[in-house]
Tab-separated table of C-alpha atoms in Angstrom:
chain	number	residue	atom	x	y	z
A	1	ALA	CA	122.863	171.896	74.537
A	2	GLY	CA	119.903	170.456	76.796
A	3	LYS	CA	119.234	168.189	73.622
A	4	LEU	CA	122.279	166.946	72.566
A	5	ASP	CA	122.098	162.845	72.605
A	6	MET	CA	125.962	162.600	71.792
A	7	TYR	CA	125.499	158.634	71.041
A	8	SER	CA	122.573	158.801	68.657
A	9	CYS	CA	124.981	161.721	67.072
A	10	GLN	CA	128.401	160.504	66.988
A	11	LYS	CA	126.250	156.750	65.314
A	12	ALA	CA	124.783	159.016	62.449
A	13	LEU	CA	127.812	160.817	61.745
A	14	ALA	CA	130.051	157.373	62.011
A	15	THR	CA	127.490	156.093	59.185
A	16	HIS	CA	128.104	158.892	56.824
A	17	TRP	CA	132.054	159.166	57.330
A	18	LYS	CA	132.374	155.088	57.387
A	19	PRO	CA	132.560	155.487	52.957
A	20	TRP	CA	135.947	157.580	53.521
A	21	LEU	CA	137.886	155.356	56.027
A	22	GLU	CA	139.687	152.409	55.299
A	23	HIS	CA	141.506	150.700	58.298
A	24	THR	CA	138.118	150.756	60.456
A	25	SER	CA	139.123	147.567	62.493
A	26	VAL	CA	141.898	149.169	63.960
A	27	LEU	CA	141.084	151.159	67.634
A	28	LEU	CA	143.454	153.362	69.141
A	29	GLU	CA	142.616	154.437	72.701
A	30	ASP	CA	143.550	156.775	75.250
A	31	ALA	CA	142.374	159.753	77.734
A	32	THR	CA	142.424	163.638	77.900
A	33	CYS	CA	141.580	166.629	80.079
A	34	TYR	CA	139.770	169.631	78.347
A	35	GLU	CA	140.618	172.380	80.580
A	36	THR	CA	137.906	175.081	81.760
A	37	ASP	CA	138.690	178.587	81.497
A	38	MET	CA	138.924	179.544	84.782
A	39	ARG	CA	141.280	181.104	87.407
A	40	PHE	CA	143.908	178.374	89.152
A	41	PRO	CA	141.949	178.178	92.631
A	42	THR	CA	143.146	178.533	95.793
A	43	ASP	CA	141.152	177.976	99.434
A	44	VAL	CA	141.752	182.014	99.702
A	45	LYS	CA	140.605	182.645	96.530
A	46	LEU	CA	137.509	180.466	96.987
A	47	LEU	CA	136.685	181.803	100.188
A	48	TRP	CA	137.013	185.294	99.379
A	49	GLU	CA	134.530	184.778	96.651
A	50	CYS	CA	131.945	183.518	98.970
A	51	CYS	CA	132.854	186.368	101.011
A	52	ASP	CA	132.184	188.903	98.488
A	53	TRP	CA	128.980	187.065	96.439
A	54	VAL	CA	127.287	186.771	99.981
A	55	TYR	CA	128.327	190.515	100.875
A	56	GLY	CA	126.916	191.629	97.386
A	57	GLN	CA	123.629	189.635	98.465
A	58	ILE	CA	123.207	191.588	102.249
A	59	LYS	CA	123.402	194.713	100.749
A	60	LEU	CA	120.509	194.267	98.011
A	61	LEU	CA	118.479	192.799	100.956
A	62	CYS	CA	118.929	195.816	102.878
A	63	LYS	CA	118.230	198.151	100.468
A	64	TYR	CA	115.026	196.020	99.630
A	65	ASN	CA	113.878	195.187	103.412
A	66	LYS	CA	114.978	199.188	104.195
A	67	VAL	CA	117.122	198.119	107.312
A	68	ARG	CA	120.707	199.329	108.004
A	69	ARG	CA	123.406	196.819	106.717
A	70	PRO	CA	124.626	194.808	109.473
A	71	ARG	CA	128.145	195.128	110.996
A	72	SER	CA	130.801	192.780	109.705
A	73	LYS	CA	134.322	192.770	109.412
A	74	TYR	CA	134.248	192.854	105.535
A	75	ASP	CA	135.657	196.429	104.722
A	76	GLN	CA	139.171	195.223	107.018
A	77	GLN	CA	139.023	191.572	105.625
A	78	LYS	CA	139.253	193.246	102.140
A	79	GLN	CA	142.240	194.747	102.772
A	80	LYS	CA	144.214	192.464	104.245
A	81	TYR	CA	143.404	189.410	101.312
A	82	LEU	CA	143.981	192.240	98.913
A	83	ASN	CA	147.576	192.569	101.080
A	84	TYR	CA	147.900	188.948	101.106
A	85	GLN	CA	147.237	188.791	96.846
A	86	ARG	CA	150.148	190.967	96.593
A	87	SER	CA	152.343	189.653	98.721
A	88	ARG	CA	155.251	187.483	96.419
A	89	LYS	CA	155.839	185.332	99.070
A	90	LYS	CA	152.751	183.744	100.479
A	91	THR	CA	154.043	181.707	103.384
A	92	HIS	CA	152.059	178.999	104.703
A	93	LYS	CA	151.354	180.761	108.182
A	94	LYS	CA	150.148	183.966	106.086
A	95	THR	CA	147.831	181.597	104.349
A	96	ILE	CA	146.414	179.842	107.531
A	97	ARG	CA	145.453	182.834	109.056
A	98	ARG	CA	143.898	184.570	105.902
A	99	VAL	CA	142.007	180.845	105.944
A	100	LYS	CA	140.803	180.980	109.097
A	101	SER	CA	139.604	184.619	109.046
A	102	LEU	CA	137.513	184.405	105.372
A	103	LEU	CA	135.942	181.332	107.253
A	104	TYR	CA	134.930	182.966	110.567
A	105	LEU	CA	133.860	186.064	108.390
A	106	LEU	CA	131.798	183.455	105.554
A	107	GLU	CA	129.801	181.787	108.540
A	108	LYS	CA	129.060	185.295	110.132
A	109	LEU	CA	128.046	186.499	106.501
A	110	GLN	CA	125.479	183.455	105.798
A	111	GLY	CA	123.469	183.870	109.247
A	112	GLN	CA	123.067	187.691	108.038
A	113	LEU	CA	121.898	186.266	104.656
A	114	THR	CA	119.827	184.202	106.401
A	115	ASP	CA	118.468	186.660	108.277
A	116	LEU	CA	117.495	188.958	105.894
A	117	GLU	CA	116.341	186.685	103.601
A	118	ALA	CA	113.851	185.603	105.928
A	119	GLN	CA	112.527	189.137	106.475
A	120	ALA	CA	112.348	189.351	102.853
A	121	THR	CA	110.482	186.529	102.019
A	122	GLU	CA	107.799	187.562	104.420
A	123	SER	CA	107.800	191.105	103.214
A	124	GLY	CA	106.330	189.210	99.907
A	125	CYS	CA	109.718	189.163	97.732
A	126	VAL	CA	110.370	186.217	94.957
A	127	LEU	CA	114.404	184.888	95.239
A	128	PRO	CA	115.390	183.437	91.504
A	129	LEU	CA	116.379	179.592	91.697
A	130	ARG	CA	119.297	180.722	90.683
A	131	TYR	CA	120.278	182.576	93.853
A	132	TYR	CA	119.469	179.722	96.122
A	133	LYS	CA	121.670	177.278	94.106
A	134	ARG	CA	124.345	179.830	94.149
A	135	THR	CA	123.485	180.055	98.582
A	136	GLY	CA	123.402	175.920	98.583
A	137	THR	CA	126.710	176.097	96.825
A	138	ILE	CA	128.441	178.803	99.388
A	139	ARG	CA	127.093	176.421	101.875
A	140	MET	CA	128.903	173.340	100.764
A	141	ILE	CA	132.036	175.385	100.445
A	142	LEU	CA	132.338	176.561	103.871
A	143	GLY	CA	131.189	172.953	104.865
A	144	GLN	CA	134.319	171.798	102.634
A	145	GLN	CA	136.568	174.426	103.608
A	146	GLN	CA	135.920	174.445	107.158
A	147	GLU	CA	136.640	170.705	107.277
A	148	MET	CA	139.665	170.944	105.230
A	149	PHE	CA	141.030	173.711	107.450
A	150	GLU	CA	140.291	170.863	111.149
A	151	THR	CA	141.753	167.578	109.485
A	152	GLY	CA	144.498	169.042	106.796
A	153	LYS	CA	142.885	166.261	104.281
A	154	SER	CA	141.482	166.807	101.399
A	155	VAL	CA	137.531	165.781	100.984
A	156	PRO	CA	135.797	164.144	98.387
A	157	ASP	CA	133.896	165.660	95.853
A	158	ARG	CA	135.450	169.115	96.098
A	159	ILE	CA	133.638	172.122	94.934
A	160	VAL	CA	136.675	174.805	92.989
A	161	SER	CA	134.645	177.605	91.804
A	162	ILE	CA	131.131	179.123	92.884
A	163	ALA	CA	130.279	179.909	89.031
A	164	LYS	CA	131.097	176.268	88.221
A	165	ASP	CA	130.477	173.573	90.854
A	166	TYR	CA	130.399	171.167	88.593
A	167	ILE	CA	134.341	171.380	88.735
A	168	ARG	CA	136.455	168.981	90.089
A	169	PRO	CA	140.262	168.493	90.201
A	170	ILE	CA	141.808	166.095	87.929
A	171	VAL	CA	145.111	164.773	88.957
A	172	ARG	CA	146.965	163.924	85.444
A	173	GLY	CA	150.194	163.566	87.092
A	174	LYS	CA	151.961	165.174	84.257
A	175	GLU	CA	155.337	167.089	84.720
A	176	THR	CA	153.977	170.471	83.488
A	177	LYS	CA	150.405	170.150	85.094
A	178	GLN	CA	150.121	168.188	87.786
A	179	VAL	CA	146.511	168.533	88.387
A	180	GLU	CA	143.988	170.321	85.490
A	181	PHE	CA	140.787	171.579	85.956
A	182	GLY	CA	137.939	170.432	82.804
A	183	PRO	CA	135.935	166.944	82.230
A	184	LYS	CA	137.665	163.738	81.668
A	185	VAL	CA	137.075	162.280	77.998
A	186	ASN	CA	138.000	158.776	77.532
A	187	MET	CA	138.943	158.935	73.323
A	188	VAL	CA	138.787	155.983	70.666
A	189	GLN	CA	140.432	156.866	67.277
A	190	VAL	CA	139.509	154.822	64.051
A	191	ASP	CA	141.770	156.083	61.059
A	192	GLY	CA	142.606	158.699	62.608
A	193	ILE	CA	138.847	160.152	63.566
A	194	ASN	CA	138.178	160.685	67.225
A	195	PHE	CA	135.014	159.530	68.973
A	196	ILE	CA	133.860	160.409	72.041
A	197	ASP	CA	133.509	156.794	74.480
A	198	TYR	CA	132.851	158.652	77.870
A	199	LEU	CA	132.845	162.114	79.244
A	200	SER	CA	133.205	163.303	82.842
A	201	PHE	CA	133.683	165.945	85.357
A	202	ASP	CA	134.774	163.392	88.281
A	203	ALA	CA	138.429	161.929	87.743
A	204	PHE	CA	137.313	158.006	87.061
A	205	ASN	CA	140.198	155.656	86.178
A	206	GLU	CA	139.899	154.957	82.392
A	207	CYS	CA	141.086	150.924	82.408
A	208	LYS	CA	137.944	150.303	83.453
A	209	ARG	CA	136.628	152.005	79.819
A	210	PHE	CA	138.250	149.646	77.517
A	211	ILE	CA	136.169	146.679	76.716
A	212	PRO	CA	132.695	149.029	76.674
A	213	SER	CA	134.657	151.273	73.828
A	214	ILE	CA	135.533	148.576	71.962
A	215	ARG	CA	131.974	147.733	71.974
A	216	LEU	CA	130.968	150.936	71.088
A	217	CYS	CA	133.212	150.477	67.540
A	218	ARG	CA	131.884	147.118	67.165
A	219	GLU	CA	128.407	149.258	67.040
A	220	LEU	CA	129.919	152.039	65.089
A	221	PHE	CA	131.900	150.371	62.727
A	222	GLY	CA	131.691	146.449	62.701
A	223	LYS	CA	134.677	143.677	63.609
A	224	THR	CA	137.705	144.828	65.727
A	225	THR	CA	140.936	143.332	65.229
A	226	HIS	CA	143.697	145.533	66.576
A	227	THR	CA	143.672	148.480	69.288
A	228	ALA	CA	146.478	150.117	70.710
A	229	ALA	CA	146.390	151.848	74.248
A	230	ASP	CA	148.267	152.978	77.248
A	231	ALA	CA	150.098	150.872	79.559
A	232	ILE	CA	147.110	151.653	82.134
A	233	TYR	CA	144.929	149.757	80.228
A	234	ALA	CA	146.844	146.896	80.273
A	235	THR	CA	144.951	144.768	83.237
A	236	ASN	CA	144.322	140.980	83.592
A	237	GLU	CA	140.646	141.223	83.030
A	238	ASN	CA	141.491	143.610	79.220
A	239	ARG	CA	143.962	141.385	78.301
A	240	LYS	CA	141.202	138.052	79.154
A	241	TYR	CA	138.793	139.840	76.473
A	242	CYS	CA	141.391	140.228	73.543
A	243	THR	CA	142.351	137.192	74.194
A	244	GLN	CA	138.736	135.691	73.854
A	245	ASN	CA	137.658	137.771	70.730
A	246	ASN	CA	140.817	137.970	68.893
A	247	ILE	CA	142.305	140.915	69.335
A	248	THR	CA	145.372	141.931	69.037
A	249	THR	CA	146.731	144.500	71.123
A	250	SER	CA	149.616	147.198	72.043
A	251	PHE	CA	150.008	145.575	75.528
A	252	LYS	CA	153.326	144.121	77.003
A	253	ARG	CA	153.473	140.506	76.130
A	254	LYS	CA	153.166	138.779	80.051
A	255	GLY	CA	154.599	134.984	80.655
A	256	LYS	CA	156.725	133.124	77.697
A	257	ALA	CA	157.090	133.770	74.438
A	258	GLY	CA	155.111	132.235	71.563
A	259	LYS	CA	155.808	130.617	68.339
A	260	HIS	CA	155.461	134.021	66.580
A	261	GLU	CA	156.816	136.368	69.177
A	262	GLN	CA	159.061	138.141	66.777
A	263	GLN	CA	155.948	139.219	64.492
A	264	ARG	CA	153.397	139.993	67.591
A	265	GLN	CA	156.527	142.565	68.629
A	266	LYS	CA	156.589	144.418	65.109
A	267	ILE	CA	152.567	144.624	65.091
A	268	GLN	CA	153.062	145.985	68.811
A	269	ARG	CA	155.875	148.690	67.759
A	270	ILE	CA	153.637	149.784	65.110
A	271	LEU	CA	150.467	150.589	67.052
A	272	SER	CA	151.737	152.291	69.904
A	273	THR	CA	153.751	154.019	67.948
A	274	GLU	CA	150.479	154.639	65.817
A	275	ARG	CA	148.698	155.759	69.133
A	276	ALA	CA	151.692	157.888	70.555
A	277	THR	CA	152.004	160.345	67.664
A	278	ARG	CA	148.562	159.403	65.845
A	279	MET	CA	146.203	160.441	68.229
A	280	GLU	CA	147.999	161.836	71.111
A	281	GLY	CA	148.985	164.645	68.367
A	282	SER	CA	145.259	165.060	67.286
A	283	PHE	CA	144.375	165.876	71.137
A	284	GLY	CA	146.893	169.074	70.935
A	285	THR	CA	145.705	169.519	67.397
A	286	GLU	CA	141.894	169.935	68.749
A	287	LYS	CA	143.148	172.087	71.725
A	288	SER	CA	145.549	174.643	69.225
A	289	HIS	CA	143.254	175.434	66.422
A	290	TYR	CA	139.517	174.166	67.739
A	291	GLY	CA	138.855	176.068	70.764
A	292	LEU	CA	139.520	173.009	73.468
A	293	ASP	CA	142.599	174.322	74.811
A	294	LYS	CA	140.479	176.737	77.310
A	295	ILE	CA	136.514	176.074	77.439
A	296	LYS	CA	134.561	179.383	77.535
A	297	ALA	CA	131.118	178.002	77.889
A	298	ARG	CA	129.651	179.179	81.420
A	299	THR	CA	127.108	176.173	82.107
A	300	LYS	CA	127.890	171.869	82.300
A	301	PRO	CA	125.587	171.246	79.348
A	302	THR	CA	127.401	173.759	77.389
A	303	GLU	CA	130.894	172.755	77.899
A	304	ILE	CA	129.547	169.704	77.196
A	305	LEU	CA	128.242	170.121	73.776
A	306	TRP	CA	131.531	172.534	73.211
A	307	GLU	CA	134.198	169.746	73.152
A	308	PHE	CA	131.607	167.473	71.142
A	309	PHE	CA	131.809	170.171	68.368
A	310	GLY	CA	134.732	170.937	68.975
A	311	VAL	CA	136.138	166.886	68.631
A	312	HIS	CA	134.200	166.485	65.333
A	313	THR	CA	134.612	169.691	64.098
A	314	ALA	CA	138.366	168.342	63.504
A	315	ASN	CA	136.918	165.209	62.630
A	316	ALA	CA	135.239	166.786	59.769
A	317	LYS	CA	138.257	168.754	58.228
A	318	ARG	CA	140.265	165.013	58.378
A	319	VAL	CA	137.191	163.115	56.832
A	320	ALA	CA	136.921	165.715	53.512
A	321	THR	CA	140.355	165.747	53.482
A	322	LYS	CA	140.167	161.537	53.270
A	323	ARG	CA	137.372	162.154	50.838
A	324	GLN	CA	139.208	164.260	48.935
A	325	GLU	CA	142.294	161.945	48.429
A	326	LYS	CA	139.982	158.953	47.880
A	327	LEU	CA	138.090	160.552	44.786
A	328	SER	CA	141.518	161.965	42.720
A	329	ARG	CA	143.158	158.778	43.233
A	330	GLN	CA	139.460	156.986	41.597
A	331	GLU	CA	139.973	159.901	39.123
A	332	ALA	CA	143.648	158.924	38.086
A	333	ALA	CA	142.930	155.577	37.823
């Protein structure tokens, strides 16, 4: 995972697959989100996970330092948390009460952990790097949750998991899933073969990736004459770039109709249909059959590698089919 160079790998694959591809001048583009395998995060769940982890470290350090465990309301709060989770109707009043109690408990436990940590360090204990990383993540979560509790507004770069602190909420606006948790990918497709243009765990506006994606396809396959993308990509900047480079798009026309309006509309319909069916269908295939439905990787580099292999394993299957069909036609001829 640490050695993956996505651009070089995709360039090598494109060079190897190019002889079996036909319509390399037509580019389809869309964005999707590959969800990571994690429980749906709520403020109460996240704060309780922090409290539980910190309390576990307190017990270990007390055992190492041979001191009594400091007093806290952990056991009482644990029972109240379990009662809250079992209740069918989690009212806003109950949720606010739990968040307030857990914020107070976490702040107290963190102070106790800091004292025990200093005591253990003085006696020669060397704590691992992952311990300091996790405690730093929990401190950031505590600060973010306190700010949200006081202001009632969300915060930028919100952490939703102590184990995967790189995951961010991706608001997609879908009917079934308003929010997804995982990397957002801007994907380009050439003759049914997908390539990763841009991957980020932070939300981004995909319309800014339109021009770089065309440049990527030109580097991989040469000339690009037609492109199809969603309506969000149809900005004035992208339209101007396509006009200057003689690229036909699937965007709705702005202004007066031209001389060949009927032909333009026909090409637009074909491109739009191809993107809506072929490209979005490929996303569903990758998620259903190539392990990209719920990514079970534990670290950020491994998760990126998982997505890379899932996308290009599906591509290898498609290229193998195209290769067999082309060889069969040649033998028949």
